[in-house]
PDB file of C-alpha atoms in Angstrom:
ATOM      1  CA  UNK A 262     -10.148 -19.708  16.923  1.00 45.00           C
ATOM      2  CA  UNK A 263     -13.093 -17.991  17.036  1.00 45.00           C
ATOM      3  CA  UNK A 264     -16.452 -18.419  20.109  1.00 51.00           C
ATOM      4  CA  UNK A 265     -19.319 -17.566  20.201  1.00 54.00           C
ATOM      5  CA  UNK A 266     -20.915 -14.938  19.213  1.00 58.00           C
ATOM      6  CA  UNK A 267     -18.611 -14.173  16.636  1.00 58.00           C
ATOM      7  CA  UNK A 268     -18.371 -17.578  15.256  1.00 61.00           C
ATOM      8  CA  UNK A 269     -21.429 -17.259  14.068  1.00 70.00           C
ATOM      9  CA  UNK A 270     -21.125 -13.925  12.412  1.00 72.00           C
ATOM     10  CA  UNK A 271     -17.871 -14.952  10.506  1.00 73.00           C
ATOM     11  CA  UNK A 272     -17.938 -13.426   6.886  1.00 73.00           C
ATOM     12  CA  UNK A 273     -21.447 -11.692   7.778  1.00 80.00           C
ATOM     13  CA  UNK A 274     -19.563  -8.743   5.830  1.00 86.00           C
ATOM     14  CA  UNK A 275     -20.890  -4.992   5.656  1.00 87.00           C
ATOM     15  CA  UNK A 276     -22.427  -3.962   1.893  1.00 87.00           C
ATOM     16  CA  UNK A 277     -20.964  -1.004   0.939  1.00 84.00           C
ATOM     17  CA  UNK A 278     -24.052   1.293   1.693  1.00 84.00           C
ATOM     18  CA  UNK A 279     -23.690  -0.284   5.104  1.00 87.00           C
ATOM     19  CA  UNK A 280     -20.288   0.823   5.935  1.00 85.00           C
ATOM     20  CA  UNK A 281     -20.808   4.485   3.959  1.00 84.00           C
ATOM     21  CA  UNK A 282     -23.826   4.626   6.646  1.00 85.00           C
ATOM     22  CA  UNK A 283     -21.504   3.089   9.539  1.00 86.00           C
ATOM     23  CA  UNK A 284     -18.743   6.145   8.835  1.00 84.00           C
ATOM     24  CA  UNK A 285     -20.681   9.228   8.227  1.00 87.00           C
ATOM     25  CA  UNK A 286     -20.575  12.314  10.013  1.00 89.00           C
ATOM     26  CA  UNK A 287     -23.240  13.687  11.950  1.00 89.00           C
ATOM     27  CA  UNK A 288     -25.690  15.809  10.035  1.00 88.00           C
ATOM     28  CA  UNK A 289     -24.629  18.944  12.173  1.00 91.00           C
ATOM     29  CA  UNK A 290     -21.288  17.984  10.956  1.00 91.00           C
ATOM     30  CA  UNK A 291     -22.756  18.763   7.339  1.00 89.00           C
ATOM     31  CA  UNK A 292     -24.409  21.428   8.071  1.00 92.00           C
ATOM     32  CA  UNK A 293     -21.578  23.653  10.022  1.00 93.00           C
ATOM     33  CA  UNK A 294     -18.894  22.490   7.551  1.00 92.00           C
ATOM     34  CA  UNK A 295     -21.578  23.824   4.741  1.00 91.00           C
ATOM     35  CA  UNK A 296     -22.147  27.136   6.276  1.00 93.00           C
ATOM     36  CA  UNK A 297     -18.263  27.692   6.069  1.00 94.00           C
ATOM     37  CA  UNK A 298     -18.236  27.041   2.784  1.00 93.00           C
ATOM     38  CA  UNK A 299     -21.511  29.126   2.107  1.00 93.00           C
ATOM     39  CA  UNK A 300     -20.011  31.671   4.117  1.00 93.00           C
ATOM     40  CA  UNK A 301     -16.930  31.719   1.793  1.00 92.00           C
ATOM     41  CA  UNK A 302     -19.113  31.770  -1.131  1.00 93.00           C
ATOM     42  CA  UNK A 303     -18.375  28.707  -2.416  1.00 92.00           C
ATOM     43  CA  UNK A 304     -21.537  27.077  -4.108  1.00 91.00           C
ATOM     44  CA  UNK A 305     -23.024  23.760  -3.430  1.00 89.00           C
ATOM     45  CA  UNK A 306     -23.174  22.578  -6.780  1.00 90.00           C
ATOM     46  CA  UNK A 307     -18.582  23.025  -6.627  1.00 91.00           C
ATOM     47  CA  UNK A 308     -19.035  20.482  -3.638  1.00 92.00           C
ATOM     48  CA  UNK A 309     -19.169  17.217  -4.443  1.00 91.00           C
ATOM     49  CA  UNK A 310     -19.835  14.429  -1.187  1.00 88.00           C
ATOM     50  CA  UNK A 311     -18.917  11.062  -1.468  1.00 84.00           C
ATOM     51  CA  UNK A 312     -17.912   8.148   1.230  1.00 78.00           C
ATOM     52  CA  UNK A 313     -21.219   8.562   3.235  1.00 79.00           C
ATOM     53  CA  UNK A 314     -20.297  12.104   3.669  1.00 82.00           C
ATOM     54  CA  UNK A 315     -16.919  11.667   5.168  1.00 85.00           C
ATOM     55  CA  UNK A 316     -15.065  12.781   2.129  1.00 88.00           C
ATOM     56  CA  UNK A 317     -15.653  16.252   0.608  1.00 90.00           C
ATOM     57  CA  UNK A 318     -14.136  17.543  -2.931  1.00 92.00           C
ATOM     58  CA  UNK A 319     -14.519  20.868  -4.091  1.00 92.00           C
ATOM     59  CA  UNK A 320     -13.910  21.819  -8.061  1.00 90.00           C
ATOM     60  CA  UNK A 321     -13.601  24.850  -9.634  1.00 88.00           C
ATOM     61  CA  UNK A 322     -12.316  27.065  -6.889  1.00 88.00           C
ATOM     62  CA  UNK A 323     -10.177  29.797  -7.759  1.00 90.00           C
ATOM     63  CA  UNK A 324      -6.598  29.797  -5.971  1.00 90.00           C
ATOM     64  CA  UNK A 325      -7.904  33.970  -4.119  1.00 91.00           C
ATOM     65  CA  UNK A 326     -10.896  31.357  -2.517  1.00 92.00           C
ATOM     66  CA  UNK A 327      -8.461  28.460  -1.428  1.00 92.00           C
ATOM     67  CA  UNK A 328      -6.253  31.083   0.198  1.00 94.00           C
ATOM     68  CA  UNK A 329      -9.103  32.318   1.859  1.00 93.00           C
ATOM     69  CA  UNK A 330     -10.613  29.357   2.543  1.00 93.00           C
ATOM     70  CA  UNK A 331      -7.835  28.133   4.399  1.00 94.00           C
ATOM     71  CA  UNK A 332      -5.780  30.926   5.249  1.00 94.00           C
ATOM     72  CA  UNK A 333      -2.743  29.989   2.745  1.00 95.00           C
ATOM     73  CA  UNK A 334      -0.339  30.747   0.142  1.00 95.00           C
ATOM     74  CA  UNK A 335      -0.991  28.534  -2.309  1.00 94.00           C
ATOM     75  CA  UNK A 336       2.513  28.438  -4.980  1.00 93.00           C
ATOM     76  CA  UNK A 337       3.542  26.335  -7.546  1.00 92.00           C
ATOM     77  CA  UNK A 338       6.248  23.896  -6.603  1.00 91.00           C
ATOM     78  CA  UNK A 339       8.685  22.511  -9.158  1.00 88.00           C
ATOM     79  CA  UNK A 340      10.613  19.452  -8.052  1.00 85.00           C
ATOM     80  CA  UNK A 341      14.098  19.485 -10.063  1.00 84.00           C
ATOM     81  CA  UNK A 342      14.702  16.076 -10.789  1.00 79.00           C
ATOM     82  CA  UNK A 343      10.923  14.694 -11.723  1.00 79.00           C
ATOM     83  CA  UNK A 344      10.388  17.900 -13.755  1.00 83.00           C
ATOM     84  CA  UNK A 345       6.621  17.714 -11.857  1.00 85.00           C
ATOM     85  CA  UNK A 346       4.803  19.920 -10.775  1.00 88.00           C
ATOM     86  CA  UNK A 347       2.542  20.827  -7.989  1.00 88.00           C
ATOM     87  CA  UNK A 348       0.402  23.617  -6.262  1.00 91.00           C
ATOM     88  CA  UNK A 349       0.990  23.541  -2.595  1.00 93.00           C
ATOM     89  CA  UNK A 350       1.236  25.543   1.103  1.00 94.00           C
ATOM     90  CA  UNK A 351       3.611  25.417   3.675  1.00 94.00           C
ATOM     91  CA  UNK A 352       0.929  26.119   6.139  1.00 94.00           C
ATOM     92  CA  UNK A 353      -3.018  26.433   6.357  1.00 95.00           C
ATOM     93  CA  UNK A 354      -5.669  26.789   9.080  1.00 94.00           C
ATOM     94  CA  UNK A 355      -9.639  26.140   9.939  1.00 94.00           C
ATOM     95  CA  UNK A 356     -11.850  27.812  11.580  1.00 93.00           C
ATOM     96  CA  UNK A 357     -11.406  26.806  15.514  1.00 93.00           C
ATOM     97  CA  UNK A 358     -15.338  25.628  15.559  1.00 92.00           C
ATOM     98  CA  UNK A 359     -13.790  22.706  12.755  1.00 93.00           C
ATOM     99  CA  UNK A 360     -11.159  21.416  14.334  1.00 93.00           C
ATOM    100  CA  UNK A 361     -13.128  18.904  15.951  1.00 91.00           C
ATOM    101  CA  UNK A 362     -14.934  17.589  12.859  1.00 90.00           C
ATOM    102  CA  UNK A 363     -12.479  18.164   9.920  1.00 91.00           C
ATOM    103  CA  UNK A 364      -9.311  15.709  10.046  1.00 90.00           C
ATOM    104  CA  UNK A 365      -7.456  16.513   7.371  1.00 90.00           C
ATOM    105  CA  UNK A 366      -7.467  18.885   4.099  1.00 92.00           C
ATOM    106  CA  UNK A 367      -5.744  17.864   1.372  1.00 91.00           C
ATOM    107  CA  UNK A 368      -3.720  18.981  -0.992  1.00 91.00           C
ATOM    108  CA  UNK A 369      -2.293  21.120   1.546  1.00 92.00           C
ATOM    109  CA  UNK A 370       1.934  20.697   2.941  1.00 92.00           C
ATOM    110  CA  UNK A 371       2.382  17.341   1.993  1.00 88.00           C
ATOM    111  CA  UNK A 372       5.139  17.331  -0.947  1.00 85.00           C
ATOM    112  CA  UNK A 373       5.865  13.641  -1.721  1.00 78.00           C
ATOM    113  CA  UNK A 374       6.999  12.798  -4.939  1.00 67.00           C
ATOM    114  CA  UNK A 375       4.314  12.019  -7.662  1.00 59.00           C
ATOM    115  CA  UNK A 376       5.460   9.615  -9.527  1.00 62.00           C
ATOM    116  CA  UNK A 377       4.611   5.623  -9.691  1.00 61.00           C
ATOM    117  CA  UNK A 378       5.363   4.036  -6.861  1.00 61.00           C
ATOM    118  CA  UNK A 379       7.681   0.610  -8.323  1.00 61.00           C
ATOM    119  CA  UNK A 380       8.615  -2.732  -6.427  1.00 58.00           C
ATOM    120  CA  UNK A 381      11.602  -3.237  -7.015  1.00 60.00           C
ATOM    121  CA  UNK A 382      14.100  -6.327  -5.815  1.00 59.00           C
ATOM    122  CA  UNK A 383      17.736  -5.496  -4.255  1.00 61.00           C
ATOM    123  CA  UNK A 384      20.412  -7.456  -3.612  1.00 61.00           C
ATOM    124  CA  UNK A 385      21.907  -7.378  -0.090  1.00 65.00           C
ATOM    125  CA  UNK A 386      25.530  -6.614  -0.736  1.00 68.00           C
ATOM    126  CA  UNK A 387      27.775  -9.625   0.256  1.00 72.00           C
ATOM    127  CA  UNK A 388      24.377 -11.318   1.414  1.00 72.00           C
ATOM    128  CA  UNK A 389      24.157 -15.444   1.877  1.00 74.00           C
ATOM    129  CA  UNK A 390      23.614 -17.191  -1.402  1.00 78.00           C
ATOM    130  CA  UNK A 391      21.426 -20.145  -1.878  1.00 81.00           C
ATOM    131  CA  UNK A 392      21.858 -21.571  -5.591  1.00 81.00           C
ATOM    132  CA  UNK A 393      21.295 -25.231  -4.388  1.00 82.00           C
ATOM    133  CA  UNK A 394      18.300 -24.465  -1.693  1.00 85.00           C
ATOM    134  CA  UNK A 395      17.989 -24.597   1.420  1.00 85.00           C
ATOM    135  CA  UNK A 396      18.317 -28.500   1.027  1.00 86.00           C
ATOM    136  CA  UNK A 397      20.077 -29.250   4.550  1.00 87.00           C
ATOM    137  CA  UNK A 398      17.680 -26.817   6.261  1.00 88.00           C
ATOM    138  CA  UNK A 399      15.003 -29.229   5.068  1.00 87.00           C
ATOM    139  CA  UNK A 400      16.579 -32.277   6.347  1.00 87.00           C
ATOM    140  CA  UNK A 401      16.748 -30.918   9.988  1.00 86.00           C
ATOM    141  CA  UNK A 402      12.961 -29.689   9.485  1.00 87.00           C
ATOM    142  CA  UNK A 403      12.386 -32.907   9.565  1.00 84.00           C
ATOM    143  CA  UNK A 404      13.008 -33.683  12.901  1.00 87.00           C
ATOM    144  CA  UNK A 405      12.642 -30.060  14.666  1.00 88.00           C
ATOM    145  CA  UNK A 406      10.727 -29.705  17.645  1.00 86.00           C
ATOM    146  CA  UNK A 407       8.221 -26.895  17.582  1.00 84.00           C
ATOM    147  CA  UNK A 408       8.991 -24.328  20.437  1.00 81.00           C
ATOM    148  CA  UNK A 409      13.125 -24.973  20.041  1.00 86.00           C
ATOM    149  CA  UNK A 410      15.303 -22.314  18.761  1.00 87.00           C
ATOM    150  CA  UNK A 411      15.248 -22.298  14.882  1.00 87.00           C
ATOM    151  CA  UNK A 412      18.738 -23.149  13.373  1.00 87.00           C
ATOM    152  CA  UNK A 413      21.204 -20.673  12.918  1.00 86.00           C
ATOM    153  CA  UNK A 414      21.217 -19.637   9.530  1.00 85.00           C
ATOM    154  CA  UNK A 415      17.394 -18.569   9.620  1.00 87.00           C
ATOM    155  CA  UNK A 416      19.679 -15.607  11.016  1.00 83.00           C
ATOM    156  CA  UNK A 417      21.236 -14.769   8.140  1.00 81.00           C
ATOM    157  CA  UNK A 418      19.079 -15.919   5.749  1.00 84.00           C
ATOM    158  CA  UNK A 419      15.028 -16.875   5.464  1.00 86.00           C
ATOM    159  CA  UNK A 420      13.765 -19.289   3.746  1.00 89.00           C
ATOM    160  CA  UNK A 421      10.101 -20.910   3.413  1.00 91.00           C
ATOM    161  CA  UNK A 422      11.854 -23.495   5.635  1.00 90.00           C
ATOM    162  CA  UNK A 423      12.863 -20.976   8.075  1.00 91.00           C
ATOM    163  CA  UNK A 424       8.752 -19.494   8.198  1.00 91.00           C
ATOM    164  CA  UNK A 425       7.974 -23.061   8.699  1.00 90.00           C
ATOM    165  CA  UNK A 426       9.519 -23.555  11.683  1.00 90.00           C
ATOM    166  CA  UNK A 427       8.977 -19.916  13.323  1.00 90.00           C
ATOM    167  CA  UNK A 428       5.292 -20.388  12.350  1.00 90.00           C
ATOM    168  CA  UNK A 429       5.312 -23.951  13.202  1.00 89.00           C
ATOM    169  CA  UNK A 430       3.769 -25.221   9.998  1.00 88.00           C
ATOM    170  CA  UNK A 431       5.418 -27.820   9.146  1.00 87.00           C
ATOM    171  CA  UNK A 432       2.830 -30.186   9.277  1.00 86.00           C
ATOM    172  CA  UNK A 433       0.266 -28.505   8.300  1.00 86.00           C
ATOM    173  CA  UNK A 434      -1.722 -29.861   5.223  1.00 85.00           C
ATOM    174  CA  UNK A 435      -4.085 -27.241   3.194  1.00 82.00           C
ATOM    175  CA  UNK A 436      -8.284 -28.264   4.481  1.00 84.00           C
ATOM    176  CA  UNK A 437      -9.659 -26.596   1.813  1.00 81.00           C
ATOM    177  CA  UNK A 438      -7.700 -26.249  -2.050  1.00 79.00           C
ATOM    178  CA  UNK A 439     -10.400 -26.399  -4.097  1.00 81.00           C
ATOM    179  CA  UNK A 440     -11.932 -23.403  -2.315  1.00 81.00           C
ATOM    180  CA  UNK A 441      -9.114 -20.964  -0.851  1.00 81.00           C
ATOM    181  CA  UNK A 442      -7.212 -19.058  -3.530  1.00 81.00           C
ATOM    182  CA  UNK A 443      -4.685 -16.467  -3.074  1.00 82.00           C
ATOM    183  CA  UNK A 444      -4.698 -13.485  -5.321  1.00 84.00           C
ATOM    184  CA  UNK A 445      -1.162 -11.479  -6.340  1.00 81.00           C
ATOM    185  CA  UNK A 446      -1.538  -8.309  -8.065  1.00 80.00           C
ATOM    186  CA  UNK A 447       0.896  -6.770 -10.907  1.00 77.00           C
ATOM    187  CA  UNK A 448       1.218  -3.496 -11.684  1.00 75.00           C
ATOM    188  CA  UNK A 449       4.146  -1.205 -13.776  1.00 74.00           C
ATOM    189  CA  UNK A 450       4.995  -3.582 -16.259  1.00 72.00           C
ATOM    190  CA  UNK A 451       6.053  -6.349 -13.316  1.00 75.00           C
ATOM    191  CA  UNK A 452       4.087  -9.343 -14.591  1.00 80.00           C
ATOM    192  CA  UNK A 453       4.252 -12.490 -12.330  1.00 81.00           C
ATOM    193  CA  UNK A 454       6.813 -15.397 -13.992  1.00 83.00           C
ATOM    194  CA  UNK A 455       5.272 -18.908 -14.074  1.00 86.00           C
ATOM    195  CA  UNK A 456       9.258 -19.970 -14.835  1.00 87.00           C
ATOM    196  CA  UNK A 457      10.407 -17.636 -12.046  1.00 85.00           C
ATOM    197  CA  UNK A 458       8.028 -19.721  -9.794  1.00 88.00           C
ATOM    198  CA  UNK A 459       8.827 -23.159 -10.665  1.00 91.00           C
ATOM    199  CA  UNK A 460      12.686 -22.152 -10.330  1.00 89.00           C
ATOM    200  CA  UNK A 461      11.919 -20.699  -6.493  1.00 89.00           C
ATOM    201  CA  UNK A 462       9.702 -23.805  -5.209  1.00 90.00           C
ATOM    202  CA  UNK A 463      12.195 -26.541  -6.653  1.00 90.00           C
ATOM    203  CA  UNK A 464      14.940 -24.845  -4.311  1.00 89.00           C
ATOM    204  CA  UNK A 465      13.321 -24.975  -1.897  1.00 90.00           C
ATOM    205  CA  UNK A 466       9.732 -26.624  -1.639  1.00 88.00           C
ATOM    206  CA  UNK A 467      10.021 -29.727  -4.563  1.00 86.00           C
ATOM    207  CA  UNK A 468       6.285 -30.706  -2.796  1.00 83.00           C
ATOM    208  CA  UNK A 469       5.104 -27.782  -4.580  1.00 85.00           C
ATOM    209  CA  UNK A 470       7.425 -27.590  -7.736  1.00 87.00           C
ATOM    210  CA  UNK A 471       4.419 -28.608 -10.076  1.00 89.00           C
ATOM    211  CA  UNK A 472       2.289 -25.524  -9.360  1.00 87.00           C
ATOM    212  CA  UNK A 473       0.424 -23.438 -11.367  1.00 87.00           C
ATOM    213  CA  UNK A 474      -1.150 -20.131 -11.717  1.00 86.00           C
ATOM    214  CA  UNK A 475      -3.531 -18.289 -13.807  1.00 86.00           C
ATOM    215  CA  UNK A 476      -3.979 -14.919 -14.301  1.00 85.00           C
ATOM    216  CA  UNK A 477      -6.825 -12.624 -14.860  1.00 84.00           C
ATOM    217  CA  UNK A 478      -5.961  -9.202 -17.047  1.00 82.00           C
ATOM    218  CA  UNK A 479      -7.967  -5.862 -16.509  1.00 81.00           C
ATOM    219  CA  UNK A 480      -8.394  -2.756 -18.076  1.00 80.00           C
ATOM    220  CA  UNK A 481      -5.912  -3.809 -21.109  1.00 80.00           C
ATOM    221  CA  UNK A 482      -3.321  -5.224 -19.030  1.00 79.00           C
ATOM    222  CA  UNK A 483      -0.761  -7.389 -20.555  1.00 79.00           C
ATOM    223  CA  UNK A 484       1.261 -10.742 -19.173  1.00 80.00           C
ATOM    224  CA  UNK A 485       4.459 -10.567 -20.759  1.00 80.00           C
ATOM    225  CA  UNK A 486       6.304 -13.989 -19.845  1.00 79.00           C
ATOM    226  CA  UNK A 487       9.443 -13.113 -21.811  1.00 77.00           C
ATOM    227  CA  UNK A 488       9.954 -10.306 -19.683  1.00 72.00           C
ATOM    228  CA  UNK A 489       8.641 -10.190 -16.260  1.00 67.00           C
ATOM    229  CA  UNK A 490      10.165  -6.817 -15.355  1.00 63.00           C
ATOM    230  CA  UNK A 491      11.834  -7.339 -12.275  1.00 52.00           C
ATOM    231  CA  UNK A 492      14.378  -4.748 -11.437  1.00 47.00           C
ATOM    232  CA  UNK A 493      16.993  -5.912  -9.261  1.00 40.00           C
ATOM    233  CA  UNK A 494      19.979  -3.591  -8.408  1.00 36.00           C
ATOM    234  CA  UNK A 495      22.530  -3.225  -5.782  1.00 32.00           C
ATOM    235  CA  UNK A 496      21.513  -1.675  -2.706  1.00 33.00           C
ATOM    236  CA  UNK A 497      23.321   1.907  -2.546  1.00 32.00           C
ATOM    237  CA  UNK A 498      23.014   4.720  -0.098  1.00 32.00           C
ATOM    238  CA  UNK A 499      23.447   8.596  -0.908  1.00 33.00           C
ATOM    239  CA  UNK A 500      23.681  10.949   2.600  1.00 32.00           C
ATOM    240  CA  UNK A 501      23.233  14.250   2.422  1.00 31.00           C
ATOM    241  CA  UNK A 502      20.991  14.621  -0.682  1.00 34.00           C
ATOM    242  CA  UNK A 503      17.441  16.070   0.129  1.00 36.00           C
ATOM    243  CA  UNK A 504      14.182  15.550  -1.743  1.00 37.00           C
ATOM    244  CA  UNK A 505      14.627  18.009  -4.286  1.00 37.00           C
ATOM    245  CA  UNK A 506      11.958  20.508  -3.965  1.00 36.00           C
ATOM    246  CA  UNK A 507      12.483  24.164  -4.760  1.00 35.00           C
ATOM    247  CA  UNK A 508       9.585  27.114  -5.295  1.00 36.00           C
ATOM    248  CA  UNK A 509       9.165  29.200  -7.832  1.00 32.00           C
TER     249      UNK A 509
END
């Protein structure tokens, strides 16, 4: 619940000049970070400022300046079982006048894998299965008492009747559908399943079996219906294997 005085300034959002202004560094900051760079002979017009000024790319910089620059060994990095490949450091420094102002340089030691990151589903091995609902945990919904311990098999297994009754929503009835919406985003080739939907709430919220969705494509994207994409797979566990990563 919000009180005054922030009641009052509820969705007074920032613009986005506002919040570029609201995060940028100090001129000085500017200035001393562009005298190292001058100093290195790196021209402005290879410096490119963006975010208000709190974000700093430089193009066109040959890998003799980075070392330099930063006091590195820049190498190429092959990882063996992406086939990628990257230019990194294992270490790098700043002068001791930046550490203050300069929070992080990248790309610098961090080696995470570049590829796509994918949601995927997993089945719990030997996990609780639900193929008629949670139809009984709805009949006792009915008469819990908020503030009482939830019934047991929320332990084992959650439900939308189970968040009901930890959240204690149970009587709660939406103030404003013709206004809120929620938006889901797809990405990868996972495409939300109008089918997959209608299956879920009739286990286990009929109220809400009817619902619908529409759905907005961008940039080309595609809503295949016959094949959502969902990539479900047992849930296995290698020890002992390390990222991959060797040098060359």
């Amino acid at each position: 619940m919000l009180t005054q005085p922030y009641a009052c300034r509820y969705g007074a959002h920032l613009s986005k000049e506002q919040v570029a202004e609201l995060v940028a560094p100090h001129p000085d900051t500017l200035e001393l970070v562009g005298s190292w760079l001058a100093h290195h002979e790196v021209p402005s017009s290879a410096v490119s400022i963006t975010h208000g000024g709190n974000w700093l790319t430089i193009y066109n910089v040959p890998l003799t300046k980075a070392n330099a620059l930063l006091g590195a060994e820049y190498q190429f990095y092959h990882h063996v079982e992406t086939n990628e490949t990257v230019i990194r450091t294992i270490s790098y420094g700043l002068p001791t006048a930046l550490h203050e102002y300069v929070q992080t340089v990248a790309p610098t030691t961090y080696f995470g894998a570049l590829r796509a990151l994918r949601q995927t589903s997993k089945l719990a091995v030997n996990g609780p299965k639900l193929p008629n609902g949670d139809l009984e945990l709805q009949d006792v919904s009915a008469t819990f008492v908020p503030g009482t311990p939830v019934p047991p098999s929320c332990s084992s297994a959650i439900t939308p009747t189970c968040l009901r009754m930890l959240y204690n929503t149970l009587t709660y009835v939406p103030q404003a559908t013709s206004k809120n919406k929620l938006g889901v985003t797809g990405y990868l080739e996972q495409y939300a399943s109008q089918s997959d939907l209608t299956y879920f709430l009739t286990l286990f919220r009929r109220d809400a079996a009817p619902a619908q969705f529409s759905v907005v494509t961008v940039n080309g994207g595609i809503n295949n219906q016959s094949q959502p994409g969902i990539e479900v797979r047992s849930v296995l566990y290698v020890e002992g294997v390390d990222n991959g990563w060797t040098w060359m």
